[in-house]
PDB file of C-alpha atoms in Angstrom:
ATOM      1  CA  ALA A 317      17.128 -26.091  12.319  1.00 76.00           C
ATOM      2  CA  GLN A 318      14.846 -24.590   9.728  1.00 82.00           C
ATOM      3  CA  SER A 319      14.310 -21.116   8.358  1.00 89.00           C
ATOM      4  CA  VAL A 320      12.451 -19.368   5.577  1.00 93.00           C
ATOM      5  CA  THR A 321      13.348 -16.233   3.656  1.00 95.00           C
ATOM      6  CA  GLN A 322      10.843 -14.439   1.467  1.00 95.00           C
ATOM      7  CA  LEU A 323      12.402 -11.968  -0.943  1.00 93.00           C
ATOM      8  CA  GLY A 324      10.393  -8.767  -1.119  1.00 91.00           C
ATOM      9  CA  SER A 325       7.863  -7.600   1.430  1.00 92.00           C
ATOM     10  CA  HIS A 326       5.667  -6.120  -1.314  1.00 93.00           C
ATOM     11  CA  VAL A 327       5.081  -7.231  -4.897  1.00 94.00           C
ATOM     12  CA  SER A 328       2.931  -5.262  -7.312  1.00 93.00           C
ATOM     13  CA  VAL A 329       1.882  -6.639 -10.707  1.00 93.00           C
ATOM     14  CA  SER A 330      -0.520  -5.585 -13.427  1.00 93.00           C
ATOM     15  CA  GLU A 331      -3.677  -7.546 -14.069  1.00 93.00           C
ATOM     16  CA  GLY A 332      -2.917 -10.403 -16.465  1.00 93.00           C
ATOM     17  CA  ALA A 333       0.813 -10.408 -15.711  1.00 94.00           C
ATOM     18  CA  LEU A 334       2.807 -13.234 -14.204  1.00 95.00           C
ATOM     19  CA  VAL A 335       2.896 -13.380 -10.418  1.00 94.00           C
ATOM     20  CA  LEU A 336       6.184 -14.549  -8.877  1.00 96.00           C
ATOM     21  CA  LEU A 337       6.744 -14.625  -5.122  1.00 97.00           C
ATOM     22  CA  ARG A 338      10.138 -15.886  -4.015  1.00 97.00           C
ATOM     23  CA  CYS A 339      10.870 -18.199  -1.115  1.00 97.00           C
ATOM     24  CA  ASN A 340      14.103 -19.839  -0.043  1.00 96.00           C
ATOM     25  CA  TYR A 341      14.311 -22.269   2.815  1.00 94.00           C
ATOM     26  CA  SER A 342      16.880 -23.917   4.991  1.00 91.00           C
ATOM     27  CA  SER A 343      16.293 -27.328   6.497  1.00 84.00           C
ATOM     28  CA  SER A 344      18.573 -30.009   7.895  1.00 79.00           C
ATOM     29  CA  VAL A 345      16.004 -32.717   7.135  1.00 79.00           C
ATOM     30  CA  PRO A 346      13.687 -33.320   4.166  1.00 80.00           C
ATOM     31  CA  PRO A 347      11.139 -30.548   4.409  1.00 86.00           C
ATOM     32  CA  TYR A 348       7.473 -30.091   3.929  1.00 90.00           C
ATOM     33  CA  LEU A 349       6.874 -26.715   2.275  1.00 93.00           C
ATOM     34  CA  PHE A 350       3.739 -24.624   2.248  1.00 94.00           C
ATOM     35  CA  TRP A 351       2.299 -21.437   0.851  1.00 97.00           C
ATOM     36  CA  TYR A 352      -0.523 -19.822   2.795  1.00 96.00           C
ATOM     37  CA  VAL A 353      -2.558 -16.734   1.877  1.00 95.00           C
ATOM     38  CA  GLN A 354      -4.175 -14.227   4.218  1.00 94.00           C
ATOM     39  CA  TYR A 355      -6.884 -11.815   3.135  1.00 91.00           C
ATOM     40  CA  PRO A 356      -7.637  -8.699   5.197  1.00 88.00           C
ATOM     41  CA  ASN A 357      -9.040  -9.458   8.651  1.00 83.00           C
ATOM     42  CA  GLN A 358      -8.917 -13.191   8.114  1.00 87.00           C
ATOM     43  CA  GLY A 359      -6.756 -16.084   9.221  1.00 90.00           C
ATOM     44  CA  LEU A 360      -4.384 -17.902   6.911  1.00 93.00           C
ATOM     45  CA  GLN A 361      -5.575 -20.508   4.445  1.00 93.00           C
ATOM     46  CA  LEU A 362      -3.525 -23.066   2.576  1.00 94.00           C
ATOM     47  CA  LEU A 363      -2.707 -22.353  -1.072  1.00 95.00           C
ATOM     48  CA  LEU A 364      -0.577 -25.443  -1.695  1.00 95.00           C
ATOM     49  CA  LYS A 365       1.966 -27.747  -0.097  1.00 92.00           C
ATOM     50  CA  TYR A 366       4.908 -29.926  -1.079  1.00 92.00           C
ATOM     51  CA  THR A 367       5.358 -33.229   0.723  1.00 86.00           C
ATOM     52  CA  SER A 368       8.053 -35.016  -1.328  1.00 79.00           C
ATOM     53  CA  ALA A 369       5.836 -36.242  -4.147  1.00 77.00           C
ATOM     54  CA  ALA A 370       5.797 -34.234  -7.403  1.00 85.00           C
ATOM     55  CA  THR A 371       8.154 -31.258  -7.379  1.00 90.00           C
ATOM     56  CA  LEU A 372       5.631 -29.063  -9.208  1.00 94.00           C
ATOM     57  CA  VAL A 373       2.698 -28.506  -6.911  1.00 94.00           C
ATOM     58  CA  LYS A 374      -0.621 -27.068  -8.013  1.00 94.00           C
ATOM     59  CA  GLY A 375      -2.835 -25.258  -5.572  1.00 93.00           C
ATOM     60  CA  ILE A 376      -6.051 -23.328  -5.404  1.00 91.00           C
ATOM     61  CA  ASN A 377      -6.960 -20.308  -7.539  1.00 89.00           C
ATOM     62  CA  GLY A 378      -4.404 -21.118 -10.261  1.00 92.00           C
ATOM     63  CA  PHE A 379      -1.330 -20.879  -8.041  1.00 94.00           C
ATOM     64  CA  GLU A 380       1.546 -23.318  -8.331  1.00 96.00           C
ATOM     65  CA  ALA A 381       5.018 -23.732  -6.873  1.00 97.00           C
ATOM     66  CA  GLU A 382       8.091 -25.715  -7.786  1.00 95.00           C
ATOM     67  CA  PHE A 383      10.361 -27.379  -5.273  1.00 94.00           C
ATOM     68  CA  LYS A 384      14.011 -27.021  -6.337  1.00 94.00           C
ATOM     69  CA  LYS A 385      16.270 -28.834  -3.941  1.00 91.00           C
ATOM     70  CA  SER A 386      19.495 -27.631  -5.574  1.00 92.00           C
ATOM     71  CA  GLU A 387      18.420 -24.018  -5.128  1.00 93.00           C
ATOM     72  CA  THR A 388      16.595 -24.598  -1.802  1.00 94.00           C
ATOM     73  CA  SER A 389      13.715 -22.654  -3.285  1.00 96.00           C
ATOM     74  CA  PHE A 390       9.946 -22.941  -3.401  1.00 96.00           C
ATOM     75  CA  HIS A 391       8.769 -19.964  -5.451  1.00 97.00           C
ATOM     76  CA  LEU A 392       5.066 -19.322  -5.914  1.00 97.00           C
ATOM     77  CA  THR A 393       3.733 -18.433  -9.357  1.00 96.00           C
ATOM     78  CA  LYS A 394       0.458 -17.657 -11.067  1.00 94.00           C
ATOM     79  CA  PRO A 395       0.432 -17.252 -14.858  1.00 93.00           C
ATOM     80  CA  SER A 396      -2.075 -14.402 -14.982  1.00 90.00           C
ATOM     81  CA  ALA A 397      -2.830 -12.090 -12.070  1.00 90.00           C
ATOM     82  CA  VAL A 398      -6.446 -11.330 -11.278  1.00 88.00           C
ATOM     83  CA  MET A 399      -7.677  -8.129  -9.675  1.00 81.00           C
ATOM     84  CA  SER A 400      -8.729  -8.713  -6.090  1.00 80.00           C
ATOM     85  CA  VAL A 401      -8.180  -7.324  -2.635  1.00 77.00           C
ATOM     86  CA  ALA A 402      -4.560  -7.201  -1.555  1.00 84.00           C
ATOM     87  CA  ALA A 403      -3.443 -10.418   0.078  1.00 92.00           C
ATOM     88  CA  GLU A 404      -0.414 -11.432   2.069  1.00 94.00           C
ATOM     89  CA  CYS A 405       1.294 -14.693   1.190  1.00 96.00           C
ATOM     90  CA  PHE A 406       3.421 -16.669   3.579  1.00 95.00           C
ATOM     91  CA  CYS A 407       5.933 -19.376   2.757  1.00 96.00           C
ATOM     92  CA  ALA A 408       6.443 -21.961   5.487  1.00 94.00           C
ATOM     93  CA  VAL A 409       8.587 -25.006   6.207  1.00 92.00           C
ATOM     94  CA  SER A 410       8.242 -27.910   8.587  1.00 88.00           C
ATOM     95  CA  ALA A 411      10.264 -31.035   9.173  1.00 79.00           C
ATOM     96  CA  THR A 412       8.632 -34.197   7.906  1.00 64.00           C
ATOM     97  CA  GLY A 413       6.444 -35.448  10.707  1.00 60.00           C
ATOM     98  CA  GLY A 414       7.360 -32.526  12.941  1.00 61.00           C
ATOM     99  CA  PHE A 415       5.016 -30.370  14.932  1.00 68.00           C
ATOM    100  CA  LYS A 416       6.479 -26.984  14.318  1.00 81.00           C
ATOM    101  CA  THR A 417       6.098 -24.911  11.191  1.00 88.00           C
ATOM    102  CA  ILE A 418       8.364 -21.940  10.535  1.00 90.00           C
ATOM    103  CA  PHE A 419       6.781 -19.057   8.629  1.00 91.00           C
ATOM    104  CA  GLY A 420       8.437 -16.439   6.492  1.00 92.00           C
ATOM    105  CA  ALA A 421       7.859 -12.727   7.080  1.00 92.00           C
ATOM    106  CA  GLY A 422       5.247 -12.566   4.331  1.00 94.00           C
ATOM    107  CA  THR A 423       4.907 -10.854   0.954  1.00 95.00           C
ATOM    108  CA  ARG A 424       2.005  -8.542   0.281  1.00 94.00           C
ATOM    109  CA  LEU A 425       0.672  -8.951  -3.250  1.00 94.00           C
ATOM    110  CA  PHE A 426      -1.025  -6.074  -5.053  1.00 92.00           C
ATOM    111  CA  VAL A 427      -2.680  -6.503  -8.443  1.00 91.00           C
ATOM    112  CA  LYS A 428      -3.365  -3.273 -10.308  1.00 89.00           C
ATOM    113  CA  ALA A 429      -5.569  -2.605 -13.289  1.00 86.00           C
TER     114      ALA A 429
ATOM    115  CA  ASP B 425     -15.950 -27.788   6.372  1.00 68.00           C
ATOM    116  CA  VAL B 426     -13.109 -27.457   8.857  1.00 67.00           C
ATOM    117  CA  LYS B 427     -13.498 -24.787  11.433  1.00 90.00           C
ATOM    118  CA  VAL B 428     -11.323 -23.014  13.970  1.00 95.00           C
ATOM    119  CA  THR B 429     -13.038 -20.307  15.979  1.00 95.00           C
ATOM    120  CA  GLN B 430     -11.597 -17.697  18.285  1.00 96.00           C
ATOM    121  CA  SER B 431     -13.576 -16.116  21.089  1.00 91.00           C
ATOM    122  CA  SER B 432     -13.113 -12.478  20.053  1.00 92.00           C
ATOM    123  CA  ARG B 433     -12.177 -10.657  16.854  1.00 94.00           C
ATOM    124  CA  TYR B 434     -11.193  -7.464  18.666  1.00 96.00           C
ATOM    125  CA  LEU B 435     -10.194  -6.955  22.278  1.00 96.00           C
ATOM    126  CA  VAL B 436      -9.052  -3.897  24.204  1.00 97.00           C
ATOM    127  CA  LYS B 437      -7.464  -4.362  27.625  1.00 97.00           C
ATOM    128  CA  ARG B 438      -5.533  -2.272  30.091  1.00 97.00           C
ATOM    129  CA  THR B 439      -1.951  -2.794  31.210  1.00 98.00           C
ATOM    130  CA  GLY B 440      -1.753  -5.322  34.022  1.00 97.00           C
ATOM    131  CA  GLU B 441      -5.038  -7.072  33.245  1.00 97.00           C
ATOM    132  CA  LYS B 442      -5.222 -10.827  32.896  1.00 97.00           C
ATOM    133  CA  VAL B 443      -6.359 -11.727  29.382  1.00 97.00           C
ATOM    134  CA  PHE B 444      -7.830 -14.984  28.115  1.00 97.00           C
ATOM    135  CA  LEU B 445      -7.966 -15.851  24.429  1.00 97.00           C
ATOM    136  CA  GLU B 446      -9.971 -18.940  23.570  1.00 97.00           C
ATOM    137  CA  CYS B 447      -9.686 -21.169  20.527  1.00 97.00           C
ATOM    138  CA  VAL B 448     -11.935 -24.076  19.569  1.00 97.00           C
ATOM    139  CA  GLN B 449     -11.540 -26.512  16.665  1.00 96.00           C
ATOM    140  CA  ASP B 450     -14.078 -29.039  15.449  1.00 95.00           C
ATOM    141  CA  MET B 451     -11.762 -31.311  13.448  1.00 92.00           C
ATOM    142  CA  ASP B 452     -10.604 -33.631  16.238  1.00 92.00           C
ATOM    143  CA  HIS B 453      -7.024 -32.430  15.620  1.00 92.00           C
ATOM    144  CA  GLU B 454      -4.297 -33.462  18.022  1.00 92.00           C
ATOM    145  CA  ASN B 455      -2.110 -30.383  17.516  1.00 92.00           C
ATOM    146  CA  MET B 456      -3.000 -26.810  18.352  1.00 95.00           C
ATOM    147  CA  PHE B 457      -0.912 -23.655  18.110  1.00 96.00           C
ATOM    148  CA  TRP B 458      -0.889 -20.024  19.179  1.00 97.00           C
ATOM    149  CA  TYR B 459       0.958 -17.451  17.082  1.00 96.00           C
ATOM    150  CA  ARG B 460       1.311 -13.722  17.177  1.00 96.00           C
ATOM    151  CA  GLN B 461       1.515 -11.804  13.940  1.00 94.00           C
ATOM    152  CA  ASP B 462       3.283  -8.471  13.670  1.00 92.00           C
ATOM    153  CA  PRO B 463       4.036  -6.463  10.512  1.00 87.00           C
ATOM    154  CA  GLY B 464       7.339  -7.454   8.939  1.00 84.00           C
ATOM    155  CA  LEU B 465       7.853 -10.336  11.364  1.00 87.00           C
ATOM    156  CA  GLY B 466       5.441 -12.894   9.977  1.00 88.00           C
ATOM    157  CA  LEU B 467       4.011 -15.422  12.413  1.00 92.00           C
ATOM    158  CA  ARG B 468       5.894 -16.276  15.556  1.00 93.00           C
ATOM    159  CA  LEU B 469       4.997 -19.341  17.573  1.00 93.00           C
ATOM    160  CA  ILE B 470       4.114 -18.695  21.213  1.00 96.00           C
ATOM    161  CA  TYR B 471       3.057 -22.153  22.415  1.00 96.00           C
ATOM    162  CA  PHE B 472       1.786 -25.358  20.944  1.00 94.00           C
ATOM    163  CA  SER B 473       0.118 -28.488  22.226  1.00 94.00           C
ATOM    164  CA  TYR B 474       0.203 -31.984  20.730  1.00 91.00           C
ATOM    165  CA  ASP B 475      -2.225 -33.585  23.167  1.00 91.00           C
ATOM    166  CA  VAL B 476      -4.620 -32.776  25.971  1.00 93.00           C
ATOM    167  CA  LYS B 477      -2.796 -31.310  28.982  1.00 90.00           C
ATOM    168  CA  MET B 478       0.475 -31.257  27.005  1.00 92.00           C
ATOM    169  CA  LYS B 479       2.156 -28.008  26.037  1.00 94.00           C
ATOM    170  CA  GLU B 480       5.449 -26.944  24.539  1.00 93.00           C
ATOM    171  CA  LYS B 481       7.066 -23.525  24.413  1.00 94.00           C
ATOM    172  CA  GLY B 482       7.458 -21.957  21.041  1.00 92.00           C
ATOM    173  CA  ASP B 483       9.841 -19.198  20.075  1.00 90.00           C
ATOM    174  CA  ILE B 484       8.386 -16.361  22.162  1.00 95.00           C
ATOM    175  CA  PRO B 485       6.649 -17.809  25.265  1.00 96.00           C
ATOM    176  CA  GLU B 486       7.645 -15.088  27.726  1.00 96.00           C
ATOM    177  CA  GLY B 487       4.649 -13.363  29.267  1.00 96.00           C
ATOM    178  CA  TYR B 488       2.219 -16.022  28.074  1.00 98.00           C
ATOM    179  CA  SER B 489       0.828 -19.313  29.335  1.00 97.00           C
ATOM    180  CA  VAL B 490      -1.595 -21.832  27.837  1.00 97.00           C
ATOM    181  CA  SER B 491      -4.146 -24.373  28.889  1.00 97.00           C
ATOM    182  CA  ARG B 492      -5.509 -27.414  27.095  1.00 97.00           C
ATOM    183  CA  GLU B 493      -8.014 -29.279  29.250  1.00 96.00           C
ATOM    184  CA  LYS B 494     -10.042 -30.639  26.325  1.00 96.00           C
ATOM    185  CA  LYS B 495      -8.887 -31.765  22.899  1.00 96.00           C
ATOM    186  CA  GLU B 496     -10.930 -29.179  21.033  1.00 96.00           C
ATOM    187  CA  ARG B 497     -10.004 -26.136  23.140  1.00 97.00           C
ATOM    188  CA  PHE B 498      -6.689 -24.314  23.540  1.00 97.00           C
ATOM    189  CA  SER B 499      -6.497 -21.159  25.631  1.00 97.00           C
ATOM    190  CA  LEU B 500      -3.828 -18.485  25.615  1.00 98.00           C
ATOM    191  CA  ILE B 501      -3.382 -16.492  28.810  1.00 98.00           C
ATOM    192  CA  LEU B 502      -1.616 -13.196  29.258  1.00 97.00           C
ATOM    193  CA  GLU B 503      -0.962 -13.120  32.997  1.00 94.00           C
ATOM    194  CA  SER B 504      -0.363  -9.370  33.150  1.00 97.00           C
ATOM    195  CA  ALA B 505      -0.911  -7.655  29.833  1.00 97.00           C
ATOM    196  CA  SER B 506       1.650  -5.142  28.638  1.00 97.00           C
ATOM    197  CA  THR B 507       1.607  -2.696  25.747  1.00 97.00           C
ATOM    198  CA  ASN B 508       4.204  -4.721  23.829  1.00 96.00           C
ATOM    199  CA  GLN B 509       1.686  -7.559  23.662  1.00 98.00           C
ATOM    200  CA  THR B 510      -0.536  -5.505  21.390  1.00 98.00           C
ATOM    201  CA  SER B 511      -0.743  -7.708  18.323  1.00 97.00           C
ATOM    202  CA  MET B 512      -2.812 -10.026  16.160  1.00 96.00           C
ATOM    203  CA  TYR B 513      -3.130 -13.464  17.745  1.00 97.00           C
ATOM    204  CA  LEU B 514      -3.803 -16.460  15.530  1.00 97.00           C
ATOM    205  CA  CYS B 515      -4.822 -19.923  16.635  1.00 97.00           C
ATOM    206  CA  ALA B 516      -4.315 -22.965  14.409  1.00 95.00           C
ATOM    207  CA  SER B 517      -4.806 -26.708  14.541  1.00 94.00           C
ATOM    208  CA  SER B 518      -3.405 -29.619  12.575  1.00 90.00           C
ATOM    209  CA  GLY B 519      -3.842 -33.348  12.341  1.00 86.00           C
ATOM    210  CA  VAL B 520      -1.639 -35.940  10.669  1.00 80.00           C
ATOM    211  CA  SER B 521      -1.257 -34.002   7.422  1.00 76.00           C
ATOM    212  CA  ASP B 522       0.877 -31.109   8.785  1.00 79.00           C
ATOM    213  CA  THR B 523      -1.477 -28.613   7.157  1.00 87.00           C
ATOM    214  CA  GLN B 524      -2.496 -26.008   9.695  1.00 91.00           C
ATOM    215  CA  TYR B 525      -6.013 -24.600   9.797  1.00 93.00           C
ATOM    216  CA  PHE B 526      -6.280 -21.110  11.154  1.00 95.00           C
ATOM    217  CA  GLY B 527      -8.900 -19.159  13.019  1.00 96.00           C
ATOM    218  CA  PRO B 528      -9.801 -15.596  11.959  1.00 95.00           C
ATOM    219  CA  GLY B 529      -7.525 -14.023  14.562  1.00 95.00           C
ATOM    220  CA  THR B 530      -7.963 -11.771  17.583  1.00 96.00           C
ATOM    221  CA  ARG B 531      -6.631  -8.247  17.357  1.00 96.00           C
ATOM    222  CA  LEU B 532      -5.595  -7.344  20.895  1.00 97.00           C
ATOM    223  CA  THR B 533      -4.842  -3.786  21.945  1.00 97.00           C
ATOM    224  CA  VAL B 534      -3.296  -3.183  25.359  1.00 97.00           C
ATOM    225  CA  LEU B 535      -3.578   0.392  26.577  1.00 96.00           C
TER     226      LEU B 535
END
C-alpha cells in the first residue's frame, strides 16, 4: 500500500526566498515519486519525477527535489521564489510499473513581494 | 505537444440527471484515469482503464460508471447526479513512463 503526506496546506514565502514544500511517502515497493503543479482553472502538469536514477531530480522552472529513502521524503525546493499567480503543488507516488498514482492533499504556494 | 481535452469546462446539472463527461487524448496512451478534486482532499481516483473496454474501480467509484470504447476516449457517467457529486473532475492519461497528462478539468455543479 502507498500513501503520501504533504506537510502544510499553505506555504507563503517572500520573493527571492527559498521555497520548501514537504512530502513524505509510504510505499511497500520501490516507488516512483512525482511533483505536479496546478495553476488556477487548469489541470495538473508535471514539475519533476524520480524513477530510481539520480536521487536529486531537477525539474522545470528551477524546481528540484531530493529522494531520501532513509527519511521516506521527497521535498520540493526552489532556491529563489518568483512572483506569480498562486499555484497548488501535489506530491504523488506510484509503484514501479503500476497503474495507480496516489496524490497528496496539495500545498498552495503563495509568493509575496 | 501532448493533449488531453475534456468536453466541458463548466457544467450545471440538476439532481437526478444523467451526466456524461468526455475525455479525449491524442497521445496513443494505454492508460486513462478519472479523478475528482475537492479542497483539502487532493485528487481521488474514481476509475481507470488500461486498455480499450477494460476498466478498474479506483478509490471512490460509487455513483459513477465509465466507458472506453476507443483507445483515445474515456467517458465518466454519473447515472443519477447528486449534490455531493459537485466537484472538479480531472481526466488524465499515461503511457509507459508513468507520467500522467491531465486535461483542464470540468467543474460540475449539481443543484
